[in-house]
Short mmCIF file of C-alpha atoms in Angstrom, two decimals:
data_model
loop_
_atom_site.label_atom_id
_atom_site.label_comp_id
_atom_site.label_asym_id
_atom_site.label_seq_id
_atom_site.Cartn_x
_atom_site.Cartn_y
_atom_site.Cartn_z
CA MET A 7 44.81 75.80 -15.30
CA ILE A 8 45.03 73.02 -17.91
CA ASP A 9 41.93 71.04 -18.86
CA THR A 10 41.49 68.52 -21.61
CA GLU A 11 38.38 66.58 -22.50
CA GLY A 12 38.60 63.73 -24.98
CA LEU A 13 41.60 65.37 -26.63
CA THR A 14 42.60 63.29 -29.64
CA LYS A 15 45.28 63.57 -32.31
CA LYS A 16 45.51 61.35 -35.35
CA PHE A 17 48.22 61.35 -38.01
CA GLY A 18 46.47 59.64 -40.88
CA ASN A 19 45.34 56.30 -39.46
CA LEU A 20 47.73 56.48 -36.53
CA ILE A 21 46.20 57.58 -33.26
CA ALA A 22 48.91 59.43 -31.34
CA VAL A 23 46.74 60.68 -28.49
CA ASP A 24 43.44 58.99 -27.75
CA LYS A 25 40.65 60.79 -25.86
CA LEU A 26 42.90 62.38 -23.25
CA THR A 27 40.97 63.84 -20.34
CA LEU A 28 42.87 65.46 -17.50
CA HIS A 29 42.92 68.48 -15.25
CA VAL A 30 45.96 70.25 -13.87
CA ASP A 31 45.46 72.75 -11.06
CA ALA A 32 47.16 76.12 -10.83
CA GLY A 33 50.43 75.84 -8.91
CA GLU A 34 50.61 72.09 -9.37
CA ILE A 35 53.54 70.06 -10.69
CA PHE A 36 51.99 67.47 -12.96
CA GLY A 37 54.16 64.63 -14.23
CA PHE A 38 53.24 63.17 -17.59
CA LEU A 39 54.80 59.73 -17.78
CA GLY A 40 55.00 57.35 -20.67
CA PRO A 41 57.36 55.46 -22.95
CA ASN A 42 58.68 56.85 -26.23
CA GLY A 43 55.86 57.17 -28.76
CA ALA A 44 53.21 57.35 -26.04
CA GLY A 45 51.92 60.69 -27.31
CA LYS A 46 53.46 62.88 -24.61
CA THR A 47 55.21 65.31 -26.95
CA THR A 48 52.19 65.36 -29.26
CA THR A 49 50.04 66.32 -26.28
CA ILE A 50 52.43 69.10 -25.35
CA ARG A 51 52.45 70.38 -28.91
CA MET A 52 48.66 70.48 -28.96
CA LEU A 53 48.58 72.31 -25.63
CA CYS A 54 51.11 74.86 -26.94
CA CYS A 55 49.04 75.30 -30.12
CA LEU A 56 51.91 74.03 -32.24
CA ILE A 57 49.82 71.36 -33.90
CA SER A 58 46.07 71.05 -34.32
CA LYS A 59 43.86 68.62 -32.44
CA THR A 60 41.77 66.09 -34.31
CA SER A 61 38.92 66.13 -31.81
CA GLY A 62 38.09 66.89 -28.19
CA THR A 63 38.73 70.11 -26.33
CA ALA A 64 41.48 71.65 -24.25
CA THR A 65 41.66 74.92 -22.38
CA ILE A 66 44.80 76.58 -21.08
CA GLY A 67 44.29 79.34 -18.55
CA GLY A 68 40.70 79.60 -19.73
CA TYR A 69 41.52 79.88 -23.43
CA GLU A 70 40.39 77.06 -25.66
CA ILE A 71 42.96 75.72 -28.09
CA GLY A 72 42.07 75.53 -31.75
CA ASN A 73 41.64 79.09 -32.92
CA LYS A 74 44.26 81.56 -34.08
CA GLU A 75 43.45 84.40 -31.70
CA ASN A 76 43.61 82.16 -28.64
CA SER A 77 46.83 80.56 -29.90
CA LEU A 78 48.81 83.77 -29.38
CA LYS A 79 47.24 84.32 -25.94
CA ILE A 80 47.95 80.74 -24.89
CA ARG A 81 51.55 80.95 -26.07
CA LYS A 82 52.00 84.06 -23.92
CA LEU A 83 50.77 82.14 -20.87
CA ILE A 84 53.16 79.27 -21.49
CA GLY A 85 56.89 78.84 -21.29
CA LEU A 86 57.96 75.77 -23.24
CA VAL A 87 61.18 73.84 -22.81
CA PRO A 88 61.18 71.47 -25.78
CA ASP A 89 62.96 68.12 -25.76
CA ASN A 90 65.67 69.66 -27.94
CA VAL A 91 66.91 72.80 -26.23
CA GLY A 92 66.82 74.70 -29.53
CA LEU A 93 69.12 77.58 -28.69
CA SER A 94 70.66 79.93 -31.21
CA GLU A 95 74.15 78.58 -30.79
CA HIS A 96 75.84 81.58 -32.43
CA LEU A 97 74.29 84.00 -29.96
CA SER A 98 75.30 84.57 -26.35
CA ALA A 99 73.05 83.40 -23.53
CA TYR A 100 72.09 87.03 -22.93
CA ASP A 101 71.17 87.63 -26.58
CA ASN A 102 69.14 84.41 -26.71
CA LEU A 103 67.08 85.53 -23.74
CA ASN A 104 66.87 89.16 -24.82
CA PHE A 105 65.44 88.13 -28.19
CA PHE A 106 62.68 86.06 -26.61
CA GLY A 107 62.00 88.82 -24.08
CA LYS A 108 61.34 91.18 -26.99
CA ILE A 109 59.12 88.62 -28.72
CA TYR A 110 57.04 88.40 -25.53
CA ASP A 111 56.71 92.23 -25.41
CA CYS A 112 58.76 92.63 -22.23
CA THR A 113 60.04 96.18 -21.76
CA GLU A 114 63.78 96.75 -21.68
CA ALA A 115 63.72 97.12 -17.90
CA GLN A 116 61.67 93.92 -17.52
CA ARG A 117 64.05 92.06 -19.81
CA LYS A 118 67.12 93.20 -17.90
CA ASP A 119 65.59 92.26 -14.54
CA SER A 120 64.22 88.97 -15.78
CA ILE A 121 67.43 87.88 -17.52
CA LYS A 122 69.48 88.68 -14.43
CA ARG A 123 67.02 86.92 -12.13
CA VAL A 124 66.74 83.67 -14.08
CA LEU A 125 70.41 83.46 -15.02
CA GLU A 126 71.43 84.04 -11.41
CA MET A 127 68.94 81.43 -10.20
CA LEU A 128 70.42 78.92 -12.63
CA GLY A 129 74.03 79.89 -12.00
CA LEU A 130 74.67 81.19 -15.52
CA TRP A 131 74.91 84.93 -14.90
CA GLU A 132 78.71 85.00 -15.00
CA LYS A 133 78.67 83.33 -18.42
CA ARG A 134 75.88 85.42 -19.91
CA HIS A 135 78.06 86.80 -22.71
CA VAL A 136 79.45 83.42 -23.73
CA LEU A 137 78.08 81.88 -26.95
CA ALA A 138 75.36 79.33 -26.19
CA GLY A 139 77.02 76.89 -28.58
CA THR A 140 80.00 76.59 -26.25
CA TYR A 141 77.87 75.69 -23.21
CA SER A 142 77.83 72.16 -21.77
CA LYS A 143 74.65 70.09 -22.15
CA GLY A 144 73.57 70.88 -18.63
CA MET A 145 74.15 74.61 -19.11
CA LYS A 146 72.21 74.55 -22.38
CA GLN A 147 69.31 72.84 -20.65
CA LYS A 148 69.36 75.45 -17.92
CA LEU A 149 69.47 78.21 -20.53
CA ALA A 150 66.47 76.67 -22.31
CA ILE A 151 64.59 76.76 -19.00
CA ALA A 152 65.69 80.37 -18.48
CA ARG A 153 64.36 81.21 -21.96
CA ALA A 154 61.00 79.65 -21.13
CA LEU A 155 60.79 81.78 -17.99
CA ILE A 156 61.87 85.08 -19.49
CA HIS A 157 58.30 86.42 -19.74
CA ASP A 158 57.35 85.09 -16.30
CA PRO A 159 54.74 82.65 -17.66
CA GLN A 160 51.99 81.18 -15.49
CA ILE A 161 52.51 77.74 -16.97
CA LEU A 162 55.81 76.03 -17.61
CA ILE A 163 55.81 73.00 -19.88
CA LEU A 164 58.96 70.92 -19.81
CA ASP A 165 59.58 68.10 -22.24
CA GLU A 166 62.16 65.69 -20.78
CA PRO A 167 64.15 68.46 -19.05
CA THR A 168 66.72 66.16 -17.46
CA ALA A 169 67.18 63.71 -20.32
CA ASN A 170 70.88 63.32 -21.17
CA LEU A 171 72.00 65.31 -18.14
CA ASP A 172 74.51 64.06 -15.60
CA PRO A 173 73.17 63.45 -12.08
CA GLU A 174 74.43 66.76 -10.73
CA ALA A 175 72.90 68.80 -13.55
CA SER A 176 69.66 66.81 -13.23
CA LYS A 177 69.51 67.62 -9.56
CA THR A 178 70.04 71.32 -10.25
CA VAL A 179 67.19 71.29 -12.73
CA ARG A 180 64.92 69.35 -10.36
CA ASP A 181 65.70 71.71 -7.50
CA PHE A 182 64.96 74.63 -9.77
CA ILE A 183 61.59 73.14 -10.73
CA LEU A 184 60.75 72.78 -7.05
CA GLN A 185 61.82 76.39 -6.53
CA LEU A 186 59.38 77.42 -9.28
CA LYS A 187 56.61 75.58 -7.49
CA GLY A 188 57.25 77.98 -4.63
CA GLU A 189 56.48 80.78 -7.09
CA LYS A 190 53.04 79.19 -7.71
CA LYS A 191 53.78 78.29 -11.31
CA THR A 192 51.86 75.46 -12.89
CA ILE A 193 54.35 72.94 -14.19
CA PHE A 194 53.58 70.24 -16.73
CA LEU A 195 56.53 67.88 -16.69
CA ASN A 196 56.87 65.41 -19.49
CA THR A 197 59.25 62.69 -18.40
CA HIS A 198 60.01 59.02 -18.40
CA ASN A 199 62.20 59.40 -15.36
CA LEU A 200 60.01 57.83 -12.69
CA ASP A 201 62.31 58.71 -9.85
CA GLU A 202 62.12 62.34 -10.91
CA ALA A 203 58.32 62.20 -11.14
CA GLN A 204 58.09 60.60 -7.74
CA ARG A 205 60.37 63.20 -6.17
CA ILE A 206 58.90 66.40 -7.51
CA CYS A 207 55.40 65.84 -8.90
CA ASP A 208 52.22 66.45 -6.98
CA ARG A 209 50.36 64.17 -9.37
CA VAL A 210 51.29 62.02 -12.31
CA GLY A 211 49.46 60.70 -15.33
CA ILE A 212 50.64 57.54 -17.04
CA MET A 213 50.15 57.77 -20.77
CA ASN A 214 50.42 55.27 -23.55
CA THR A 215 48.34 56.80 -26.33
CA LYS A 216 45.49 56.71 -23.81
CA LEU A 217 45.76 57.99 -20.27
CA ARG A 218 46.18 54.77 -18.28
CA ALA A 219 46.21 56.17 -14.76
CA ILE A 220 46.25 59.49 -12.97
CA GLY A 221 46.80 60.43 -9.35
CA LYS A 222 49.38 61.15 -6.69
CA PRO A 223 52.50 58.99 -7.08
CA GLN A 224 51.83 57.25 -3.77
CA ASP A 225 48.20 56.60 -4.78
CA LEU A 226 49.19 55.06 -8.09
CA GLU A 227 51.66 52.64 -6.59
CA PRO A 228 49.00 50.24 -5.25
CA MET A 229 46.99 50.38 -8.48
CA ALA A 230 48.63 47.28 -9.73
CA SER A 231 48.41 44.29 -7.43
CA GLY A 232 51.54 42.37 -6.58
CA ARG A 233 53.00 44.05 -3.52
CA LYS A 234 54.01 41.95 -0.60
CA THR A 235 54.53 42.57 3.11
CA VAL A 236 57.58 40.90 4.59
CA ILE A 237 57.63 40.57 8.40
CA ALA A 238 60.77 39.34 10.12
CA LEU A 239 60.21 37.83 13.59
CA GLU A 240 62.64 36.73 16.26
CA GLN A 241 61.03 33.31 15.91
CA VAL A 242 58.02 32.08 13.97
CA THR A 243 56.08 29.86 16.36
CA ASP A 244 53.10 27.55 15.64
CA ASP A 245 50.90 29.96 17.59
CA VAL A 246 51.85 32.80 15.29
CA VAL A 247 51.12 30.76 12.18
CA LYS A 248 47.79 29.50 13.52
CA ALA A 249 46.71 33.01 14.47
CA LEU A 250 47.63 34.43 11.09
CA LYS A 251 45.77 31.68 9.24
CA LYS A 252 42.62 32.81 10.99
CA ILE A 253 42.85 36.28 9.37
CA ALA A 254 42.71 35.14 5.75
CA LEU A 255 46.00 36.53 4.48
CA LYS A 256 46.60 36.08 0.78
CA ASN A 257 49.43 33.74 -0.20
CA LEU A 258 50.97 33.55 3.27
CA THR A 259 54.33 31.83 3.19
CA VAL A 260 56.78 31.11 6.01
CA GLU A 261 60.47 30.88 5.35
CA GLY A 262 62.72 30.61 8.39
CA ASN A 263 61.67 33.43 10.67
CA THR A 264 60.16 35.50 7.85
CA LEU A 265 56.51 35.76 6.91
CA THR A 266 55.43 36.98 3.49
CA PHE A 267 51.93 37.72 2.21
CA ASP A 268 50.25 39.72 -0.57
CA VAL A 269 49.00 43.12 0.36
CA PHE A 270 46.93 45.73 -1.49
CA ASP A 271 46.91 48.63 0.98
CA PRO A 272 49.82 48.17 3.40
CA ASP A 273 48.86 51.13 5.61
CA LYS A 274 45.49 49.54 6.40
CA GLU A 275 46.32 45.87 6.21
CA ASN A 276 49.65 45.54 8.01
CA TRP A 277 48.84 46.82 11.48
CA PRO A 278 46.16 44.16 12.32
CA VAL A 279 48.67 41.49 11.30
CA VAL A 280 51.37 42.92 13.54
CA GLU A 281 48.82 43.25 16.38
CA THR A 282 47.84 39.58 15.99
CA ILE A 283 51.48 38.45 16.08
CA VAL A 284 52.16 40.47 19.24
CA GLN A 285 48.97 39.17 20.91
CA VAL A 286 50.17 35.54 20.54
CA GLY A 287 53.59 36.37 21.97
CA GLY A 288 55.54 36.99 18.73
CA HIS A 289 58.36 39.52 18.60
CA VAL A 290 58.42 41.57 15.39
CA ARG A 291 61.82 42.75 14.21
CA THR A 292 61.00 44.49 10.93
CA VAL A 293 58.04 45.10 8.63
CA ASN A 294 58.73 45.86 4.97
CA VAL A 295 56.58 46.31 1.91
CA VAL A 296 58.21 45.04 -1.25
CA GLY A 297 57.17 44.75 -4.85
CA LEU A 298 55.40 47.38 -6.86
CA ASP A 299 56.36 51.00 -6.59
CA LEU A 300 55.56 53.68 -9.14
CA GLU A 301 57.99 52.15 -11.57
CA ASP A 302 56.32 48.75 -11.34
CA THR A 303 52.91 50.34 -11.70
CA TYR A 304 54.13 52.29 -14.70
CA LEU A 305 55.63 49.24 -16.38
CA LYS A 306 52.58 47.12 -15.63
CA LEU A 307 50.18 49.72 -17.03
CA VAL A 308 52.32 50.45 -20.06
CA ARG A 309 52.90 46.78 -20.86
CA SER A 310 49.27 45.86 -20.40
CA SER A 311 48.31 48.61 -22.84
CA ALA A 312 50.93 47.75 -25.45
CA MET B 75 50.68 90.50 -39.33
CA ARG B 76 52.86 92.67 -37.07
CA PHE B 77 55.87 93.99 -38.97
CA SER B 78 57.66 94.76 -35.68
CA LYS B 79 57.67 91.05 -34.78
CA ALA B 80 58.93 90.03 -38.22
CA TRP B 81 61.66 92.66 -37.87
CA LEU B 82 62.70 91.14 -34.52
CA VAL B 83 63.13 87.77 -36.21
CA ALA B 84 65.11 89.39 -39.02
CA THR B 85 67.41 91.34 -36.68
CA ARG B 86 68.08 88.21 -34.62
CA ASP B 87 69.05 86.44 -37.85
CA PHE B 88 71.33 89.35 -38.85
CA LYS B 89 73.10 88.91 -35.49
CA VAL B 90 73.51 85.20 -36.12
CA PHE B 91 74.77 85.84 -39.68
CA SER B 92 77.32 88.33 -38.41
CA LYS B 93 79.05 85.42 -36.65
CA GLN B 94 78.83 83.03 -39.61
CA LYS B 95 81.69 83.59 -42.00
CA ASN B 96 80.36 81.22 -44.65
CA ILE B 97 77.25 83.35 -45.06
CA TRP B 98 79.37 86.43 -45.72
CA TYR B 99 81.33 84.90 -48.60
CA PRO B 100 78.56 85.12 -51.22
CA ILE B 101 77.39 88.50 -49.87
CA ILE B 102 80.87 89.94 -50.37
CA VAL B 103 82.45 87.91 -53.16
CA PHE B 104 79.70 88.05 -55.77
CA PRO B 105 79.12 91.83 -55.65
CA VAL B 106 82.89 92.46 -55.65
CA VAL B 107 83.31 90.24 -58.71
CA ILE B 108 80.56 92.05 -60.60
CA SER B 109 81.46 95.58 -59.57
CA VAL B 110 85.25 95.38 -59.84
CA LEU B 111 86.09 92.50 -62.12
CA PHE B 112 83.73 93.42 -64.96
CA PRO B 113 85.03 97.00 -65.40
CA VAL B 114 88.58 95.61 -65.24
CA VAL B 115 87.76 93.01 -67.92
CA LEU B 116 86.16 95.73 -70.02
CA ASN B 117 89.20 97.95 -69.65
CA PHE B 118 91.43 95.04 -70.68
CA SER B 119 89.29 94.37 -73.77
CA LEU B 120 89.21 98.03 -74.76
CA SER B 121 92.96 98.33 -74.53
CA ARG B 122 93.58 95.39 -76.89
CA ASN B 123 93.24 95.25 -80.66
CA GLY B 124 92.24 98.87 -81.01
CA GLY B 125 89.21 98.65 -78.69
CA ILE B 126 85.58 97.60 -79.19
CA PRO B 127 82.98 99.26 -81.43
CA ALA B 128 80.44 101.34 -79.49
CA ALA B 129 77.47 99.09 -80.40
CA VAL B 130 79.28 95.98 -79.18
CA LEU B 131 80.41 97.80 -76.07
CA LEU B 132 76.82 98.75 -75.17
CA GLU B 133 75.68 95.19 -75.73
CA LEU B 134 78.48 93.92 -73.51
CA MET B 135 77.64 96.41 -70.75
CA ASN B 136 73.96 95.44 -70.85
CA SER B 137 74.77 91.75 -70.67
CA PHE B 138 77.15 92.37 -67.75
CA SER B 139 74.38 94.18 -65.91
CA LEU B 140 72.27 91.01 -66.05
CA PHE B 141 74.68 89.50 -63.55
CA PHE B 142 73.02 91.69 -60.92
CA ILE B 143 69.90 89.60 -61.40
CA ILE B 144 71.88 86.38 -61.15
CA GLY B 145 73.49 87.77 -57.97
CA ALA B 146 70.08 88.69 -56.61
CA ALA B 147 69.08 85.06 -57.01
CA PHE B 148 72.36 83.64 -55.71
CA ILE B 149 72.94 85.62 -52.51
CA PRO B 150 69.58 85.09 -50.79
CA LEU B 151 69.78 81.43 -51.67
CA SER B 152 72.65 80.84 -49.28
CA ILE B 153 71.22 83.14 -46.60
CA ALA B 154 67.69 81.70 -46.69
CA SER B 155 69.03 78.16 -46.80
CA TYR B 156 71.04 78.81 -43.66
CA SER B 157 68.34 80.77 -41.93
CA ILE B 158 65.78 77.98 -42.27
CA VAL B 159 67.73 74.74 -42.69
CA GLY B 160 70.37 75.99 -40.23
CA GLU B 161 67.66 76.49 -37.61
CA LYS B 162 66.19 73.14 -38.53
CA VAL B 163 69.56 71.48 -37.97
CA GLU B 164 70.11 73.34 -34.68
CA LYS B 165 66.49 72.51 -33.80
CA SER B 166 65.99 76.11 -32.77
CA LEU B 167 62.77 76.53 -34.73
CA GLU B 168 60.49 74.90 -32.14
CA PRO B 169 61.00 77.53 -29.41
CA LEU B 170 60.38 80.20 -32.03
CA LEU B 171 57.23 78.42 -33.16
CA ALA B 172 56.09 78.19 -29.53
CA ALA B 173 56.44 81.96 -29.12
CA PRO B 174 53.49 84.31 -29.69
CA LEU B 175 54.29 84.88 -33.35
CA THR B 176 52.18 84.04 -36.36
CA ASP B 177 53.57 81.80 -39.12
CA GLY B 178 53.48 84.81 -41.44
CA GLU B 179 55.55 86.94 -39.05
CA ILE B 180 58.24 84.27 -38.78
CA LEU B 181 58.24 83.73 -42.54
CA LEU B 182 58.41 87.47 -43.26
CA GLY B 183 61.27 87.84 -40.77
CA LYS B 184 63.18 85.04 -42.45
CA ALA B 185 62.51 86.52 -45.89
CA LEU B 186 63.65 89.99 -44.78
CA SER B 187 66.82 88.58 -43.28
CA ALA B 188 67.71 87.16 -46.69
CA LEU B 189 66.37 90.02 -48.81
CA LEU B 190 67.89 93.06 -47.12
CA PRO B 191 71.56 92.01 -47.18
CA THR B 192 71.06 91.05 -50.82
CA LEU B 193 69.63 94.42 -51.76
CA VAL B 194 72.28 96.33 -49.82
CA ALA B 195 75.11 94.27 -51.35
CA MET B 196 73.78 94.44 -54.89
CA TYR B 197 72.90 98.15 -54.80
CA ALA B 198 76.30 99.02 -53.33
CA ALA B 199 77.93 96.90 -56.03
CA SER B 200 75.81 98.55 -58.74
CA VAL B 201 77.08 102.00 -57.78
CA VAL B 202 80.70 100.83 -58.08
CA PHE B 203 79.86 98.92 -61.26
CA MET B 204 78.22 101.93 -62.98
CA PHE B 205 81.03 104.26 -61.94
CA GLY B 206 83.72 101.80 -63.14
CA MET B 207 81.96 101.04 -66.40
CA ASP B 208 81.43 104.73 -67.13
CA GLN B 209 85.10 105.45 -66.58
CA MET B 210 86.16 102.63 -68.87
CA SER B 211 83.63 103.29 -71.63
CA PHE B 212 83.68 107.09 -71.77
CA ALA B 213 86.55 107.25 -74.26
CA THR B 214 84.68 104.98 -76.70
CA LEU B 215 81.14 106.26 -76.20
CA GLY B 216 81.88 109.92 -75.58
CA TYR B 217 79.27 110.04 -72.80
CA TYR B 218 78.52 108.34 -69.49
CA TYR B 219 76.20 105.43 -70.21
CA TYR B 220 75.17 104.93 -66.56
CA PRO B 221 72.87 105.60 -64.86
CA ASN B 222 70.05 105.13 -67.31
CA TRP B 223 66.43 103.98 -67.22
CA THR B 224 67.30 100.48 -68.39
CA ILE B 225 69.62 99.69 -65.50
CA GLY B 226 67.26 101.59 -63.20
CA THR B 227 64.44 99.22 -64.21
CA LEU B 228 66.74 96.25 -63.87
CA LEU B 229 67.94 97.23 -60.39
CA LEU B 230 64.74 98.65 -58.93
CA VAL B 231 62.15 96.32 -60.46
CA LEU B 232 63.70 93.12 -61.73
CA LEU B 233 66.35 92.67 -59.02
CA PRO B 234 63.93 92.65 -56.02
CA VAL B 235 61.46 90.27 -57.68
CA ALA B 236 64.34 87.95 -58.64
CA ALA B 237 65.60 87.98 -55.03
CA VAL B 238 62.11 87.23 -53.71
CA LEU B 239 61.81 84.33 -56.19
CA SER B 240 65.03 82.86 -54.85
CA ILE B 241 63.91 83.27 -51.22
CA MET B 242 60.51 81.64 -51.81
CA PHE B 243 62.16 78.79 -53.66
CA SER B 244 64.69 78.34 -50.82
CA ILE B 245 61.91 78.13 -48.25
CA ILE B 246 60.18 75.40 -50.22
CA VAL B 247 63.44 73.51 -50.76
CA SER B 248 64.35 73.90 -47.07
CA SER B 249 61.34 71.86 -46.03
CA LYS B 250 62.63 68.86 -47.96
CA VAL B 251 66.32 68.74 -47.05
CA ASN B 252 68.33 68.40 -43.89
CA ASP B 253 71.52 70.33 -44.47
CA VAL B 254 72.48 73.74 -45.73
CA ARG B 255 74.61 72.37 -48.57
CA SER B 256 71.74 70.32 -50.02
CA ALA B 257 69.40 73.29 -49.67
CA THR B 258 71.84 75.50 -51.60
CA SER B 259 72.42 72.80 -54.23
CA PHE B 260 68.71 72.23 -54.88
CA GLY B 261 68.06 75.94 -54.64
CA ALA B 262 70.55 76.52 -57.44
CA LEU B 263 67.82 75.33 -59.82
CA VAL B 264 66.44 78.84 -59.51
CA PHE B 265 69.39 80.09 -61.61
CA PHE B 266 68.19 78.40 -64.76
CA PRO B 267 65.48 80.92 -65.72
CA PHE B 268 67.97 83.76 -65.22
CA LEU B 269 70.64 81.93 -67.13
CA GLY B 270 68.05 81.51 -69.87
CA ILE B 271 67.41 85.27 -69.92
CA TYR B 272 71.15 85.91 -70.13
CA LEU B 273 71.61 83.46 -73.01
CA ALA B 274 68.54 84.84 -74.78
CA SER B 275 70.01 88.32 -74.59
CA MET B 276 73.45 87.17 -75.74
CA THR B 277 71.94 85.34 -78.73
CA HIS B 278 69.69 88.32 -79.57
CA ILE B 279 66.49 86.38 -78.97
CA ILE B 280 65.49 89.22 -76.67
CA THR B 281 66.65 92.81 -76.44
CA LEU B 282 67.22 94.12 -72.95
CA ASP B 283 65.18 97.30 -73.18
CA ILE B 284 62.85 98.66 -70.52
CA THR B 285 59.77 96.96 -71.97
CA THR B 286 61.42 93.55 -72.04
CA LEU B 287 62.74 93.98 -68.52
CA LEU B 288 59.29 94.99 -67.26
CA ILE B 289 57.71 91.97 -68.97
CA ILE B 290 60.30 89.64 -67.41
CA ALA B 291 59.78 91.30 -64.02
CA GLY B 292 56.01 90.89 -64.41
CA ILE B 293 56.35 87.18 -65.18
CA ILE B 294 58.71 86.66 -62.22
CA PHE B 295 56.32 88.62 -60.00
CA VAL B 296 53.48 86.26 -60.92
CA VAL B 297 55.73 83.29 -60.14
CA ASP B 298 56.67 85.01 -56.84
CA VAL B 299 53.01 85.25 -55.88
CA ALA B 300 52.44 81.58 -56.74
CA LEU B 301 55.52 80.51 -54.78
CA PHE B 302 54.44 82.71 -51.87
CA PHE B 303 51.28 80.66 -51.49
CA VAL B 304 53.22 77.40 -51.77
CA SER B 305 55.85 78.56 -49.26
CA THR B 306 53.27 79.81 -46.73
CA ALA B 307 51.53 76.44 -47.01
CA THR B 308 54.89 74.77 -46.44
CA PHE B 309 55.95 77.07 -43.60
CA ARG B 310 53.19 76.18 -41.17
CA ARG B 311 53.85 75.06 -37.63
CA GLU B 312 52.22 71.69 -38.03
CA GLU B 313 54.00 71.04 -41.33
CA ILE B 314 57.37 72.00 -39.85
CA LEU B 315 56.98 69.89 -36.73
CA THR B 316 55.42 66.82 -38.26
CA LYS B 317 56.26 66.65 -41.95
CA TRP B 318 59.57 68.43 -42.46
CA LYS B 319 62.36 65.89 -42.77
#
């Protein structure tokens, strides 16, 4: 649904986005992670045909960005929730949505149905005639999402949708995004909330001018070495230590009744260790993997690229 | 360019303006001042010291009518400043820019939202003005001076091009400032040419006949065209999102 190949944006001598190549499938929730100034919003603006690319290519729903005719078609395919909600504060929620419905050529009946559907889904229907300017931050964010959905777009692009929201409002928005996934919408989620990305994204890309990593959250976690397995035993005996030394564990340390060693792929590497301990009469109490999760991976990749 | 889309933008702005009292002040106050106050002032002058000679009276009426041009420059200034800088401040331009509209459609919509209230207000005021002036001046002149071709040219030719000049200028100014007040203050520079015309007429450097008015309108039209190209270059998505302050 979204494809980029070497997509680059320069502002004068500053490279904002450097040779970005990625693919987002239809119906996928793709998390675009990166620190401030990483080029995330610039990428979104290029994809929405708001700013021009310097080089490379990108296609949205089969339309290549970069020419005027395709720009209008691409914008019809996309619903954008910008980082600033950008509502007309002097208009009611209903009027805000009705205006955009007209812009997207929705018929009156479609607009009425669509406004009711999205406002009910987001719990704003009862306050549809209230001025948007009087809404709370969370309500405004929801209304901005409703506006992006008014024409039932195939692709929803969200730029930091839960930034500045309280936990409850964030959860509502996250739940709503997951609900949209059920409707087979392709969702491009720009965020630096790693917990959010981990919870709702099928895949994530870590960006810092260049794309540093891309994959499923659980696949990215081991990308940076540094995780450790911690095994607590009832008692660490000499037999256990001798047996473990035979299977070349990296940086094995023993502290009391706890063993710690470096691990790259815990799913594959931990079970032979546990098996060895049991074979020599050890009693395993707990096995834990500590160290790098997606956040650590993110920080490591971002810092190494800074 | 789809006019229907531009009209949607304009009607949305009308709705927003209807809830903004500060936008209504210039739309109401200026036309009321011209259409009511000037005939009252004229009546006051005529009733003192045995009245005013007919030639002076005509000159005075012509110079008063020039205030319609100053109004045509003043009113859209505050509307256009709000409609663009106001959206910039509220950050509501980006969703509009992300919608399937061309830059020209958005710009035309914004221009219409400033132009139409101006024309309606000034034309309504001109009817009251002409009626009031005729009532006050009939005793001196012996005939109704308005309507005539001179004020017709002024209202139908010069007034719209003056309003467009103000709108184009506001759009350019709006890209450089961050609040409505600054936009209006900088935009006020657009008054100077019209003030110049007024002073030139008062000091008899120019005579406000149809030919002169058409020449002035022609010059302003050329400036309008030039400013149109500058404003369309300024009002481009990429410019707005990356270069506007």
